[in-house]
CSV table of C-alpha atoms in Angstrom, one decimal:
chain,number,residue,atom,x,y,z
A,1,MET,CA,-57.0,-75.4,31.7
A,2,VAL,CA,-54.3,-74.0,29.4
A,3,GLY,CA,-52.0,-76.9,30.2
A,4,LYS,CA,-54.4,-79.3,28.6
A,5,PHE,CA,-54.0,-77.7,25.2
A,6,ASN,CA,-50.5,-79.0,24.6
A,7,TYR,CA,-48.7,-80.5,21.6
A,8,LYS,CA,-50.1,-84.0,22.2
A,9,LYS,CA,-53.7,-82.8,22.2
A,10,GLY,CA,-53.0,-80.9,19.0
A,11,LEU,CA,-51.7,-84.1,17.4
A,12,ILE,CA,-54.8,-86.0,18.4
A,13,ASP,CA,-57.2,-83.3,17.3
A,14,GLY,CA,-55.3,-83.2,13.9
A,15,ILE,CA,-55.9,-86.9,13.1
A,16,PRO,CA,-59.3,-86.5,11.4
A,17,ILE,CA,-58.0,-83.5,9.4
A,18,CYS,CA,-55.0,-85.6,8.4
A,19,LEU,CA,-57.2,-88.4,7.1
A,20,ALA,CA,-59.3,-86.1,5.1
A,21,TYR,CA,-56.3,-84.4,3.7
A,22,LEU,CA,-54.7,-87.7,2.6
A,23,ALA,CA,-57.7,-88.3,0.4
A,24,VAL,CA,-57.9,-84.8,-1.1
A,25,SER,CA,-54.2,-84.4,-1.7
A,26,PHE,CA,-54.1,-87.9,-3.3
A,27,THR,CA,-56.6,-86.5,-5.8
A,28,PHE,CA,-54.3,-83.5,-6.3
A,29,GLY,CA,-51.3,-85.7,-7.0
A,30,VAL,CA,-53.2,-87.7,-9.5
A,31,GLU,CA,-54.4,-84.6,-11.3
A,32,MET,CA,-51.0,-82.9,-11.4
A,33,THR,CA,-49.3,-85.9,-13.0
A,34,SER,CA,-52.1,-86.2,-15.5
A,35,LEU,CA,-51.4,-82.6,-16.4
A,36,GLY,CA,-47.8,-83.6,-17.1
A,37,PHE,CA,-46.0,-82.5,-13.9
A,38,SER,CA,-43.6,-84.8,-12.0
A,39,PRO,CA,-44.8,-86.2,-8.7
A,40,PHE,CA,-42.0,-84.3,-7.0
A,41,PHE,CA,-43.1,-81.0,-8.4
A,42,ALA,CA,-46.6,-81.8,-7.2
A,43,THR,CA,-45.3,-82.6,-3.7
A,44,MET,CA,-43.2,-79.4,-3.6
A,45,ILE,CA,-46.4,-77.4,-4.4
A,46,SER,CA,-48.3,-79.2,-1.7
A,47,ALA,CA,-45.5,-78.7,0.9
A,48,THR,CA,-45.2,-75.0,0.2
A,49,ASN,CA,-48.9,-74.1,-0.2
A,50,LEU,CA,-51.0,-76.4,2.0
A,51,THR,CA,-54.3,-75.1,0.5
A,52,SER,CA,-56.8,-77.0,-1.6
A,53,ALA,CA,-58.7,-74.5,-3.7
A,54,GLY,CA,-55.7,-72.2,-4.4
A,55,GLN,CA,-53.5,-75.1,-5.5
A,56,PHE,CA,-56.0,-76.6,-7.8
A,57,ALA,CA,-56.5,-73.2,-9.5
A,58,GLY,CA,-52.8,-72.5,-9.6
A,59,ILE,CA,-51.7,-75.7,-11.3
A,60,LYS,CA,-54.4,-75.4,-13.9
A,61,MET,CA,-53.0,-71.9,-14.7
A,62,ILE,CA,-49.4,-73.1,-14.8
A,63,ALA,CA,-50.5,-75.9,-17.2
A,64,THR,CA,-51.9,-73.3,-19.6
A,65,GLU,CA,-48.6,-71.3,-19.4
A,66,ALA,CA,-50.1,-68.3,-17.5
A,67,PHE,CA,-47.9,-65.4,-16.7
A,68,PHE,CA,-46.5,-65.7,-13.2
A,69,LEU,CA,-48.1,-62.5,-11.9
A,70,GLU,CA,-51.4,-63.7,-13.0
A,71,VAL,CA,-50.9,-66.9,-11.0
A,72,PHE,CA,-49.9,-64.9,-8.0
A,73,LEU,CA,-53.0,-62.7,-8.2
A,74,ALA,CA,-55.5,-65.6,-8.7
A,75,VAL,CA,-54.0,-67.7,-5.9
A,76,PHE,CA,-53.9,-64.6,-3.6
A,77,VAL,CA,-57.6,-63.8,-4.2
A,78,ILE,CA,-58.6,-67.4,-3.5
A,79,ASN,CA,-56.5,-67.4,-0.3
A,80,ALA,CA,-57.5,-63.9,0.9
A,81,ARG,CA,-60.0,-65.6,3.2
A,82,TYR,CA,-57.0,-66.7,5.3
A,83,ILE,CA,-56.5,-63.0,6.2
A,84,LEU,CA,-59.8,-63.2,8.2
A,85,MET,CA,-58.9,-66.5,9.8
A,86,SER,CA,-55.4,-65.4,10.8
A,87,LEU,CA,-56.8,-62.1,12.2
A,88,SER,CA,-59.3,-64.1,14.2
A,89,LEU,CA,-56.6,-66.5,15.5
A,90,SER,CA,-54.3,-63.5,16.4
A,91,GLN,CA,-56.9,-62.4,18.9
A,92,SER,CA,-57.0,-65.7,20.8
A,93,LEU,CA,-53.2,-66.2,20.8
A,94,PRO,CA,-51.2,-65.1,23.9
A,95,GLU,CA,-49.8,-61.6,23.2
A,96,LYS,CA,-46.3,-62.6,24.1
A,97,THR,CA,-46.0,-65.3,21.4
A,98,SER,CA,-42.8,-64.6,19.5
A,99,THR,CA,-42.6,-63.5,15.9
A,100,LEU,CA,-40.8,-66.8,14.9
A,101,LYS,CA,-43.6,-68.9,16.4
A,102,ARG,CA,-46.2,-66.7,14.7
A,103,ALA,CA,-44.3,-67.2,11.4
A,104,ILE,CA,-44.3,-70.9,11.8
A,105,MET,CA,-48.0,-71.0,12.8
A,106,SER,CA,-48.9,-69.1,9.6
A,107,MET,CA,-47.8,-72.1,7.5
A,108,PHE,CA,-50.6,-74.1,9.0
A,109,VAL,CA,-53.6,-71.8,8.7
A,110,THR,CA,-56.1,-73.8,6.6
A,111,ASP,CA,-59.9,-73.9,6.6
A,112,GLU,CA,-60.0,-77.1,8.6
A,113,ILE,CA,-57.1,-76.3,11.0
A,114,PHE,CA,-58.6,-72.9,11.6
A,115,ALA,CA,-62.0,-74.4,12.3
A,116,VAL,CA,-60.6,-76.8,15.0
A,117,ALA,CA,-58.2,-74.2,16.4
A,118,SER,CA,-61.0,-71.5,16.8
A,119,SER,CA,-63.2,-74.0,18.6
A,120,SER,CA,-60.5,-74.1,21.3
A,121,GLY,CA,-61.3,-70.4,22.0
A,122,LYS,CA,-58.9,-68.6,24.3
A,123,ASN,CA,-57.0,-71.8,25.1
A,124,LEU,CA,-55.2,-71.4,21.8
A,125,ASN,CA,-51.4,-71.4,22.1
A,126,PHE,CA,-48.4,-72.1,19.9
A,127,LYS,CA,-47.7,-75.7,21.0
A,128,TYR,CA,-51.3,-76.8,20.5
A,129,PHE,CA,-51.5,-75.2,17.1
A,130,TRP,CA,-48.2,-76.6,16.0
A,131,GLY,CA,-49.4,-80.1,17.1
A,132,LEU,CA,-52.7,-79.5,15.3
A,133,GLY,CA,-50.8,-78.7,12.1
A,134,THR,CA,-48.2,-81.5,12.1
A,135,LEU,CA,-50.3,-84.5,11.0
A,136,PRO,CA,-52.4,-82.6,8.4
A,137,TYR,CA,-49.2,-81.2,6.9
A,138,LEU,CA,-47.7,-84.6,6.6
A,139,GLY,CA,-50.9,-86.1,5.3
A,140,TRP,CA,-51.3,-83.4,2.7
A,141,THR,CA,-47.7,-83.8,1.5
A,142,ILE,CA,-47.5,-87.6,1.6
A,143,GLY,CA,-50.9,-87.9,0.0
A,144,THR,CA,-49.8,-85.8,-3.0
A,145,LEU,CA,-46.6,-87.9,-3.4
A,146,VAL,CA,-48.5,-91.1,-3.3
A,147,GLY,CA,-51.2,-89.8,-5.6
A,148,GLY,CA,-48.5,-88.6,-8.0
A,149,PHE,CA,-46.9,-92.0,-8.2
A,150,VAL,CA,-49.9,-94.3,-8.2
A,151,ASN,CA,-52.7,-93.1,-10.4
A,152,SER,CA,-55.4,-94.9,-8.5
A,153,ILE,CA,-55.4,-97.1,-5.5
A,154,LEU,CA,-58.8,-96.2,-4.0
A,155,PRO,CA,-61.8,-97.3,-6.0
A,156,VAL,CA,-63.5,-94.2,-7.6
A,157,SER,CA,-66.7,-94.7,-5.6
A,158,LEU,CA,-64.7,-94.3,-2.3
A,159,GLN,CA,-62.7,-91.3,-3.7
A,160,THR,CA,-65.9,-89.5,-4.5
A,161,ALA,CA,-67.5,-90.4,-1.1
A,162,LEU,CA,-64.5,-88.9,0.6
A,163,GLY,CA,-65.2,-85.6,-1.0
A,164,ILE,CA,-67.9,-84.8,1.5
A,165,ALA,CA,-65.7,-85.4,4.6
A,166,LEU,CA,-64.4,-81.9,5.0
A,167,TYR,CA,-67.8,-80.2,4.7
A,168,CYS,CA,-69.2,-82.6,7.3
A,169,MET,CA,-66.5,-81.6,9.6
A,170,PHE,CA,-67.4,-77.9,9.1
A,171,ILE,CA,-71.1,-78.7,9.9
A,172,ALA,CA,-70.1,-80.6,13.1
A,173,ILE,CA,-68.1,-77.6,14.2
A,174,ILE,CA,-70.6,-74.8,13.7
A,175,LEU,CA,-73.9,-76.6,14.7
A,176,PRO,CA,-73.3,-76.9,18.5
A,177,THR,CA,-72.9,-73.1,18.9
A,178,ALA,CA,-75.7,-72.4,16.4
A,179,LYS,CA,-78.0,-74.6,18.6
A,180,LYS,CA,-77.5,-72.3,21.6
A,181,SER,CA,-77.2,-68.8,19.9
A,182,GLY,CA,-79.9,-67.3,17.8
A,183,ALA,CA,-77.4,-64.7,16.5
A,184,VAL,CA,-75.0,-67.3,15.3
A,185,CYS,CA,-77.9,-69.1,13.6
A,186,PHE,CA,-78.8,-65.8,11.9
A,187,CYS,CA,-75.2,-65.3,10.8
A,188,ILE,CA,-75.0,-68.8,9.3
A,189,GLY,CA,-78.3,-68.5,7.5
A,190,LEU,CA,-77.2,-65.2,6.0
A,191,ALA,CA,-73.8,-66.5,4.9
A,192,VAL,CA,-75.4,-69.6,3.3
A,193,ALA,CA,-78.0,-67.5,1.5
A,194,LEU,CA,-75.3,-65.0,0.2
A,195,SER,CA,-72.9,-67.8,-0.8
A,196,CYS,CA,-75.7,-69.6,-2.7
A,197,ALA,CA,-76.8,-66.4,-4.4
A,198,LEU,CA,-73.3,-65.6,-5.5
A,199,TYR,CA,-72.9,-69.2,-6.8
A,200,TYR,CA,-76.2,-69.4,-8.7
A,201,ILE,CA,-77.1,-65.9,-10.0
A,202,PRO,CA,-75.8,-65.5,-13.5
A,203,VAL,CA,-73.0,-62.9,-14.2
A,204,ILE,CA,-72.3,-62.6,-10.5
A,205,ASN,CA,-71.3,-66.2,-10.4
A,206,THR,CA,-68.3,-65.5,-12.7
A,207,LEU,CA,-66.6,-64.0,-9.6
A,208,SER,CA,-63.8,-66.3,-8.4
A,209,PHE,CA,-64.5,-68.7,-5.6
A,210,GLY,CA,-62.2,-66.8,-3.2
A,211,ILE,CA,-64.0,-63.5,-3.8
A,212,GLN,CA,-67.4,-65.2,-3.3
A,213,ILE,CA,-66.4,-66.6,0.0
A,214,ILE,CA,-65.0,-63.2,1.2
A,215,ILE,CA,-68.1,-61.3,0.2
A,216,SER,CA,-70.5,-63.7,1.8
A,217,SER,CA,-68.6,-64.1,5.0
A,218,VAL,CA,-67.6,-60.5,5.6
A,219,ALA,CA,-71.1,-59.2,4.7
A,220,SER,CA,-72.9,-61.7,7.0
A,221,SER,CA,-70.6,-61.1,9.9
A,222,VAL,CA,-70.8,-57.3,9.6
A,223,VAL,CA,-74.6,-57.4,9.5
A,224,THR,CA,-74.8,-59.8,12.4
A,225,ALA,CA,-72.2,-57.8,14.4
A,226,LEU,CA,-74.3,-54.6,13.9
A,227,LEU,CA,-77.6,-56.3,14.8
A,228,PHE,CA,-76.4,-58.5,17.6
A,229,PRO,CA,-73.2,-57.0,19.2
A,230,ILE,CA,-71.8,-59.6,21.6
A,231,LYS,CA,-72.0,-59.0,25.4
A,232,GLU,CA,-68.8,-59.6,27.4
A,233,THR,CA,-70.7,-62.4,29.3
A,234,GLU,CA,-71.6,-64.1,26.1
A,235,GLU,CA,-68.0,-64.3,25.1
A,236,LYS,CA,-67.2,-65.7,28.6
A,237,GLU,CA,-70.0,-68.3,28.4
A,238,LYS,CA,-68.7,-69.4,25.0
A,239,GLU,CA,-65.3,-70.1,26.5
A,240,GLU,CA,-66.7,-72.0,29.4
A,241,ASP,CA,-68.7,-74.1,27.0
A,242,GLU,CA,-65.6,-74.9,25.0
A,243,GLU,CA,-63.7,-75.9,28.1
A,244,VAL,CA,-66.4,-78.3,29.0
A,245,GLN,CA,-66.6,-79.7,25.4
A,246,ASN,CA,-62.9,-80.1,25.1
A,247,ALA,CA,-62.4,-81.6,28.5
B,1,MET,CA,-39.9,-75.3,-16.7
B,2,LEU,CA,-38.3,-72.1,-15.3
B,3,ASN,CA,-41.7,-70.4,-15.7
B,4,ALA,CA,-43.3,-73.4,-13.8
B,5,PHE,CA,-40.9,-72.9,-10.9
B,6,LEU,CA,-41.5,-69.1,-10.9
B,7,CYS,CA,-45.2,-69.8,-10.8
B,8,ALA,CA,-44.7,-72.3,-8.0
B,9,LEU,CA,-42.9,-69.6,-6.0
B,10,MET,CA,-45.7,-67.2,-6.6
B,11,MET,CA,-48.2,-69.7,-5.4
B,12,ALA,CA,-46.2,-70.3,-2.2
B,13,LEU,CA,-46.0,-66.5,-1.6
B,14,ALA,CA,-49.7,-66.1,-2.4
B,15,SER,CA,-50.5,-68.8,0.1
B,16,TYR,CA,-48.2,-67.6,2.9
B,17,VAL,CA,-48.6,-63.8,2.9
B,18,PRO,CA,-52.3,-63.6,3.7
B,19,ARG,CA,-51.8,-66.0,6.6
B,20,ALA,CA,-48.7,-64.5,8.1
B,21,VAL,CA,-49.4,-60.7,8.0
B,22,PRO,CA,-52.3,-60.7,10.4
B,23,LEU,CA,-50.8,-63.3,12.7
B,24,ILE,CA,-47.4,-61.5,12.9
B,25,PHE,CA,-48.5,-57.9,13.0
B,26,CYS,CA,-51.8,-58.0,14.9
B,27,ARG,CA,-50.6,-58.3,18.5
B,28,ARG,CA,-52.7,-55.9,20.5
B,29,LYS,CA,-56.1,-57.1,21.7
B,30,ILE,CA,-58.8,-55.3,19.9
B,31,LYS,CA,-61.0,-53.1,22.1
B,32,SER,CA,-63.8,-52.1,19.6
B,33,LYS,CA,-67.0,-53.9,20.4
B,34,PHE,CA,-68.0,-54.0,16.8
B,35,ILE,CA,-64.7,-55.6,15.6
B,36,LYS,CA,-64.9,-58.1,18.5
B,37,SER,CA,-68.4,-59.0,17.5
B,38,PHE,CA,-67.4,-59.2,13.8
B,39,LEU,CA,-64.5,-61.6,14.7
B,40,TYR,CA,-66.8,-63.7,16.9
B,41,TYR,CA,-69.3,-64.3,14.1
B,42,MET,CA,-66.7,-64.5,11.3
B,43,PRO,CA,-65.6,-68.2,11.7
B,44,TYR,CA,-69.2,-69.4,11.5
B,45,ALA,CA,-69.8,-67.2,8.4
B,46,VAL,CA,-66.7,-68.4,6.6
B,47,LEU,CA,-67.3,-72.1,7.3
B,48,SER,CA,-70.9,-71.9,6.3
B,49,ALA,CA,-70.1,-70.0,3.1
B,50,LEU,CA,-67.4,-72.6,2.3
B,51,THR,CA,-69.8,-75.5,2.9
B,52,PHE,CA,-72.9,-74.2,1.0
B,53,PRO,CA,-73.5,-74.8,-1.8
B,54,SER,CA,-70.1,-76.6,-2.4
B,55,ILE,CA,-71.2,-79.6,-0.3
B,56,PHE,CA,-73.9,-80.5,-2.8
B,57,TYR,CA,-71.3,-81.0,-5.5
B,58,SER,CA,-68.6,-82.6,-3.3
B,59,THR,CA,-69.4,-86.2,-4.2
B,60,GLY,CA,-70.1,-85.9,-7.9
B,61,ASN,CA,-73.7,-86.9,-7.3
B,62,VAL,CA,-76.2,-84.4,-5.9
B,63,TYR,CA,-78.5,-87.1,-4.4
B,64,THR,CA,-75.8,-88.8,-2.3
B,65,ALA,CA,-74.5,-85.4,-1.4
B,66,LEU,CA,-78.0,-84.3,-0.2
B,67,ILE,CA,-78.3,-87.4,1.9
B,68,GLY,CA,-74.8,-86.9,3.3
B,69,THR,CA,-75.6,-83.3,4.2
B,70,GLY,CA,-78.8,-84.4,6.0
B,71,VAL,CA,-76.9,-87.0,8.0
B,72,ALA,CA,-74.2,-84.5,8.9
B,73,ILE,CA,-76.7,-81.9,10.2
B,74,GLY,CA,-78.7,-84.6,12.1
B,75,LEU,CA,-75.7,-86.2,13.6
B,76,SER,CA,-74.1,-82.9,14.6
B,77,PHE,CA,-77.2,-82.1,16.6
B,78,ILE,CA,-77.0,-85.3,18.6
B,79,LYS,CA,-73.3,-85.9,18.8
B,80,PRO,CA,-71.0,-83.1,17.6
B,81,ASN,CA,-67.8,-85.1,17.2
B,82,ILE,CA,-65.9,-84.1,14.1
B,83,ALA,CA,-64.3,-87.4,13.3
B,84,LEU,CA,-67.5,-89.3,14.0
B,85,VAL,CA,-69.7,-87.1,11.8
B,86,ALA,CA,-67.2,-87.2,8.9
B,87,THR,CA,-66.7,-90.9,9.1
B,88,VAL,CA,-70.4,-91.8,9.3
B,89,CYS,CA,-71.2,-89.4,6.4
B,90,VAL,CA,-68.5,-90.8,4.1
B,91,ALA,CA,-69.8,-94.3,4.9
B,92,VAL,CA,-73.4,-93.3,4.2
B,93,VAL,CA,-72.5,-91.5,0.9
B,94,PHE,CA,-70.3,-94.5,-0.1
B,95,GLY,CA,-73.2,-96.8,0.6
B,96,PHE,CA,-75.8,-94.7,-1.3
B,97,GLY,CA,-73.3,-94.4,-4.2
B,98,PHE,CA,-74.3,-97.9,-5.2
B,99,VAL,CA,-78.1,-97.0,-5.1
B,100,PHE,CA,-78.1,-93.8,-7.2
């Protein structure tokens, strides 16, 4: 089964993410040039960051002439959720994967790539992940460049409609497992409730987006893990399901 | 301009370090049942927290976003194909954009 998760499968699985990224990064390019940065500077930021929320926050701070350590701290807090994602990926990766390969993979850990990669379960390997990251990376960088040069090609109505694409992907990824596992349902419900609470309750909602995500996801997975510890068989069943789904 | 480049470097570091440290340094398989359970549930928790409530504001119009969310949930129950769900939702939101 491992042989199936090769570079080519990664490329194919990356196509929907790439398309979504083209639209989002296009918006980023437009916004950066309207803040007075050159399209090349915008593209450089996208090529070295590959993250949506962190980039948007970072450039707004640079535009207001923030101190560089302040920028580092803000972007780091927003991106701290990647610690959890990378930690989760490190458990599915073959132990013998080299440091260089791990360093390259780290470039491509994003919400969406992580989501697709984690649905491959224990089949995860360097080649598949590298393939999965290739097109989204190109899409993200090229989209920024195009957006920086052309202020608007897409009609606004289409641009705004594209904003929902990433979230729909997330829903399509989590629902199939939620349908089968009550514990996963509980975890999702708790995470949604906490995230909404942190977003809407006054005072608390001044916390940064990154911190809100970390608090709600860590708290809900800890509670679920304490209430419903996984059985070894459950883990195995999950892998078998994924193999069937991905076949 | 120098400050802008320094800030850009900081942004790149702040994006790379949180991703690289666990992947490079966490090599041994975790034995603890609690941590294994935590990591099993964590992706679902992160993705749900990222999605809600942000999805309601993702289209600049709460009504089209609510319809899109409903379509995404309904369609994912029937046919959980990432590209299909995303495409159909964008088309539906785009269509309803002319109504609201």
